[in-house]
Amino acid sequence: MKIQGKMFLWLSLFILIMAVVYGVWSKEPVGTTALFLGFGLSVMIGYYLAFTAKRVDEMAQDNLEADVADEAGELGFFSPHSWQPLSLGIGGALAFMGVIFGWWLMYFSAPIIVIGLWGWVYEYYRGENQNQ
């Protein structure tokens, strides 16, 4: 985690320099504000990662002598055959199109999103994959 903290802090320095350069050259307040907010977010993430790196064990990426296999292990369970991300993607696309074309599309996208979330949460509570 130590290297990620350093990367975010260096990124925040770069974003700060670009925000100042952009603000001076363009005199455009919205983009300058967005860059300064990006700087703030990058500093927060970098500080958090650097702060927690002191309190956790050293990870493989912090050791220069580490191999790729040193960080190997269980990462979690990922469903190999789930259709729920497709319904969430379709519902999300319709929701974002609702922002563009008209809020009435939210009436169609909200049920699709709710069905996708419900199915994703309860995917392994019913059917042939129960108790996996």
PDB file of C-alpha atoms in Angstrom:
ATOM      1  CA  MET A   1       0.000   0.000   0.000  1.00  0.00           C
ATOM      2  CA  LYS A   2       2.954   2.273   0.469  1.00  0.00           C
ATOM      3  CA  ILE A   3       3.625   2.520  -3.259  1.00  0.00           C
ATOM      4  CA  GLN A   4      -0.036   3.332  -4.037  1.00  0.00           C
ATOM      5  CA  GLY A   5       0.025   6.157  -1.496  1.00  0.00           C
ATOM      6  CA  LYS A   6       3.137   7.612  -3.102  1.00  0.00           C
ATOM      7  CA  MET A   7       1.614   7.278  -6.558  1.00  0.00           C
ATOM      8  CA  PHE A   8      -1.519   9.185  -5.548  1.00  0.00           C
ATOM      9  CA  LEU A   9       0.502  11.895  -3.826  1.00  0.00           C
ATOM     10  CA  TRP A  10       2.673  12.352  -6.929  1.00  0.00           C
ATOM     11  CA  LEU A  11      -0.482  12.383  -9.041  1.00  0.00           C
ATOM     12  CA  SER A  12      -1.941  15.088  -6.810  1.00  0.00           C
ATOM     13  CA  LEU A  13       1.178  17.203  -7.329  1.00  0.00           C
ATOM     14  CA  PHE A  14       0.826  16.811 -11.093  1.00  0.00           C
ATOM     15  CA  ILE A  15      -2.894  17.697 -10.964  1.00  0.00           C
ATOM     16  CA  LEU A  16      -2.125  20.775  -8.855  1.00  0.00           C
ATOM     17  CA  ILE A  17       0.464  22.014 -11.355  1.00  0.00           C
ATOM     18  CA  MET A  18      -1.931  21.369 -14.240  1.00  0.00           C
ATOM     19  CA  ALA A  19      -4.756  23.152 -12.389  1.00  0.00           C
ATOM     20  CA  VAL A  20      -2.620  26.257 -11.899  1.00  0.00           C
ATOM     21  CA  VAL A  21      -1.404  26.227 -15.517  1.00  0.00           C
ATOM     22  CA  TYR A  22      -4.916  25.617 -16.828  1.00  0.00           C
ATOM     23  CA  GLY A  23      -6.392  28.319 -14.619  1.00  0.00           C
ATOM     24  CA  VAL A  24      -3.823  30.923 -15.685  1.00  0.00           C
ATOM     25  CA  TRP A  25      -4.035  30.150 -19.390  1.00  0.00           C
ATOM     26  CA  SER A  26      -7.727  29.509 -19.845  1.00  0.00           C
ATOM     27  CA  LYS A  27      -9.272  31.775 -17.192  1.00  0.00           C
ATOM     28  CA  GLU A  28     -12.149  29.290 -17.214  1.00  0.00           C
ATOM     29  CA  PRO A  29     -13.534  28.710 -13.707  1.00  0.00           C
ATOM     30  CA  VAL A  30     -15.344  25.391 -14.143  1.00  0.00           C
ATOM     31  CA  GLY A  31     -12.418  23.356 -15.460  1.00  0.00           C
ATOM     32  CA  THR A  32     -10.038  24.980 -12.986  1.00  0.00           C
ATOM     33  CA  THR A  33     -12.376  24.140 -10.118  1.00  0.00           C
ATOM     34  CA  ALA A  34     -12.706  20.560 -11.351  1.00  0.00           C
ATOM     35  CA  LEU A  35      -8.926  20.195 -11.472  1.00  0.00           C
ATOM     36  CA  PHE A  36      -8.537  21.596  -7.958  1.00  0.00           C
ATOM     37  CA  LEU A  37     -11.230  19.206  -6.723  1.00  0.00           C
ATOM     38  CA  GLY A  38      -9.378  16.361  -8.448  1.00  0.00           C
ATOM     39  CA  PHE A  39      -6.247  17.491  -6.628  1.00  0.00           C
ATOM     40  CA  GLY A  40      -8.087  17.385  -3.310  1.00  0.00           C
ATOM     41  CA  LEU A  41      -9.495  13.927  -3.964  1.00  0.00           C
ATOM     42  CA  SER A  42      -6.093  12.607  -4.986  1.00  0.00           C
ATOM     43  CA  VAL A  43      -4.508  14.029  -1.825  1.00  0.00           C
ATOM     44  CA  MET A  44      -7.208  12.421   0.333  1.00  0.00           C
ATOM     45  CA  ILE A  45      -6.750   9.006  -1.258  1.00  0.00           C
ATOM     46  CA  GLY A  46      -2.953   9.242  -1.168  1.00  0.00           C
ATOM     47  CA  TYR A  47      -2.936  10.313   2.474  1.00  0.00           C
ATOM     48  CA  TYR A  48      -5.318   7.515   3.425  1.00  0.00           C
ATOM     49  CA  LEU A  49      -3.225   4.881   1.663  1.00  0.00           C
ATOM     50  CA  ALA A  50       0.028   6.214   3.127  1.00  0.00           C
ATOM     51  CA  PHE A  51      -1.565   6.463   6.589  1.00  0.00           C
ATOM     52  CA  THR A  52      -2.895   2.898   6.556  1.00  0.00           C
ATOM     53  CA  ALA A  53       0.307   1.487   5.032  1.00  0.00           C
ATOM     54  CA  LYS A  54       2.036   2.110   8.353  1.00  0.00           C
ATOM     55  CA  ARG A  55      -0.560   0.064  10.231  1.00  0.00           C
ATOM     56  CA  VAL A  56      -0.856  -3.024   8.022  1.00  0.00           C
ATOM     57  CA  ASP A  57       1.655  -5.704   7.164  1.00  0.00           C
ATOM     58  CA  GLU A  58       3.978  -5.135   4.247  1.00  0.00           C
ATOM     59  CA  MET A  59       2.443  -6.337   1.020  1.00  0.00           C
ATOM     60  CA  ALA A  60       4.285  -7.989  -1.841  1.00  0.00           C
ATOM     61  CA  GLN A  61       4.309  -4.855  -3.996  1.00  0.00           C
ATOM     62  CA  ASP A  62       6.203  -2.984  -1.259  1.00  0.00           C
ATOM     63  CA  ASN A  63       9.008  -5.570  -1.268  1.00  0.00           C
ATOM     64  CA  LEU A  64      11.535  -5.140  -4.063  1.00  0.00           C
ATOM     65  CA  GLU A  65      12.570  -8.815  -3.823  1.00  0.00           C
ATOM     66  CA  ALA A  66       9.011 -10.181  -4.096  1.00  0.00           C
ATOM     67  CA  ASP A  67       7.764 -12.511  -6.800  1.00  0.00           C
ATOM     68  CA  VAL A  68       4.375 -12.406  -8.471  1.00  0.00           C
ATOM     69  CA  ALA A  69       3.372 -15.585  -6.638  1.00  0.00           C
ATOM     70  CA  ASP A  70       3.924 -13.947  -3.239  1.00  0.00           C
ATOM     71  CA  GLU A  71       0.617 -12.094  -3.515  1.00  0.00           C
ATOM     72  CA  ALA A  72      -1.287 -15.092  -4.878  1.00  0.00           C
ATOM     73  CA  GLY A  73      -4.271 -16.484  -3.045  1.00  0.00           C
ATOM     74  CA  GLU A  74      -8.021 -16.362  -2.768  1.00  0.00           C
ATOM     75  CA  LEU A  75      -9.430 -13.079  -4.067  1.00  0.00           C
ATOM     76  CA  GLY A  76     -13.073 -13.870  -3.547  1.00  0.00           C
ATOM     77  CA  PHE A  77     -15.954 -15.539  -5.302  1.00  0.00           C
ATOM     78  CA  PHE A  78     -17.058 -14.218  -8.659  1.00  0.00           C
ATOM     79  CA  SER A  79     -20.159 -15.606 -10.283  1.00  0.00           C
ATOM     80  CA  PRO A  80     -19.200 -17.238 -13.583  1.00  0.00           C
ATOM     81  CA  HIS A  81     -22.642 -17.198 -15.198  1.00  0.00           C
ATOM     82  CA  SER A  82     -24.611 -14.262 -13.833  1.00  0.00           C
ATOM     83  CA  TRP A  83     -27.028 -12.369 -16.067  1.00  0.00           C
ATOM     84  CA  GLN A  84     -27.603  -9.635 -13.498  1.00  0.00           C
ATOM     85  CA  PRO A  85     -24.821  -7.278 -14.682  1.00  0.00           C
ATOM     86  CA  LEU A  86     -26.499  -7.216 -18.088  1.00  0.00           C
ATOM     87  CA  SER A  87     -29.798  -6.048 -16.618  1.00  0.00           C
ATOM     88  CA  LEU A  88     -27.980  -3.481 -14.469  1.00  0.00           C
ATOM     89  CA  GLY A  89     -26.108  -2.236 -17.522  1.00  0.00           C
ATOM     90  CA  ILE A  90     -29.283  -1.904 -19.558  1.00  0.00           C
ATOM     91  CA  GLY A  91     -31.074  -0.169 -16.691  1.00  0.00           C
ATOM     92  CA  GLY A  92     -28.131   2.161 -16.097  1.00  0.00           C
ATOM     93  CA  ALA A  93     -27.910   3.007 -19.788  1.00  0.00           C
ATOM     94  CA  LEU A  94     -31.612   3.827 -19.863  1.00  0.00           C
ATOM     95  CA  ALA A  95     -31.238   5.932 -16.706  1.00  0.00           C
ATOM     96  CA  PHE A  96     -28.417   7.968 -18.227  1.00  0.00           C
ATOM     97  CA  MET A  97     -30.394   8.324 -21.439  1.00  0.00           C
ATOM     98  CA  GLY A  98     -33.216   9.618 -19.246  1.00  0.00           C
ATOM     99  CA  VAL A  99     -30.968  12.438 -18.112  1.00  0.00           C
ATOM    100  CA  ILE A 100     -30.295  13.327 -21.740  1.00  0.00           C
ATOM    101  CA  PHE A 101     -33.634  12.776 -23.460  1.00  0.00           C
ATOM    102  CA  GLY A 102     -36.179  13.126 -20.708  1.00  0.00           C
ATOM    103  CA  TRP A 103     -36.848  12.059 -17.159  1.00  0.00           C
ATOM    104  CA  TRP A 104     -39.751   9.887 -18.299  1.00  0.00           C
ATOM    105  CA  LEU A 105     -37.203   7.171 -19.217  1.00  0.00           C
ATOM    106  CA  MET A 106     -36.554   6.736 -15.481  1.00  0.00           C
ATOM    107  CA  TYR A 107     -39.960   5.050 -15.233  1.00  0.00           C
ATOM    108  CA  PHE A 108     -38.584   2.279 -17.447  1.00  0.00           C
ATOM    109  CA  SER A 109     -35.042   2.163 -16.106  1.00  0.00           C
ATOM    110  CA  ALA A 110     -35.797   2.119 -12.360  1.00  0.00           C
ATOM    111  CA  PRO A 111     -37.647  -1.247 -12.410  1.00  0.00           C
ATOM    112  CA  ILE A 112     -34.911  -2.809 -14.543  1.00  0.00           C
ATOM    113  CA  ILE A 113     -32.251  -1.595 -12.100  1.00  0.00           C
ATOM    114  CA  VAL A 114     -34.245  -2.816  -9.086  1.00  0.00           C
ATOM    115  CA  ILE A 115     -34.795  -6.226 -10.694  1.00  0.00           C
ATOM    116  CA  GLY A 116     -31.088  -6.479 -11.536  1.00  0.00           C
ATOM    117  CA  LEU A 117     -30.034  -5.542  -8.000  1.00  0.00           C
ATOM    118  CA  TRP A 118     -32.559  -7.893  -6.442  1.00  0.00           C
ATOM    119  CA  GLY A 119     -31.422 -10.738  -8.666  1.00  0.00           C
ATOM    120  CA  TRP A 120     -27.757 -10.063  -7.994  1.00  0.00           C
ATOM    121  CA  VAL A 121     -28.199  -9.970  -4.218  1.00  0.00           C
ATOM    122  CA  TYR A 122     -30.360 -13.088  -4.041  1.00  0.00           C
ATOM    123  CA  GLU A 123     -28.695 -14.997  -6.885  1.00  0.00           C
ATOM    124  CA  TYR A 124     -27.357 -17.760  -4.648  1.00  0.00           C
ATOM    125  CA  TYR A 125     -30.352 -17.967  -2.316  1.00  0.00           C
ATOM    126  CA  ARG A 126     -32.603 -19.839  -4.735  1.00  0.00           C
ATOM    127  CA  GLY A 127     -32.485 -22.202  -7.682  1.00  0.00           C
ATOM    128  CA  GLU A 128     -29.801 -24.680  -8.655  1.00  0.00           C
ATOM    129  CA  ASN A 129     -27.001 -22.540  -7.186  1.00  0.00           C
ATOM    130  CA  GLN A 130     -28.494 -22.374  -3.713  1.00  0.00           C
ATOM    131  CA  ASN A 131     -25.975 -22.732  -0.855  1.00  0.00           C
ATOM    132  CA  GLN A 132     -22.860 -22.212  -2.953  1.00  0.00           C
TER     133      GLN A 132
END
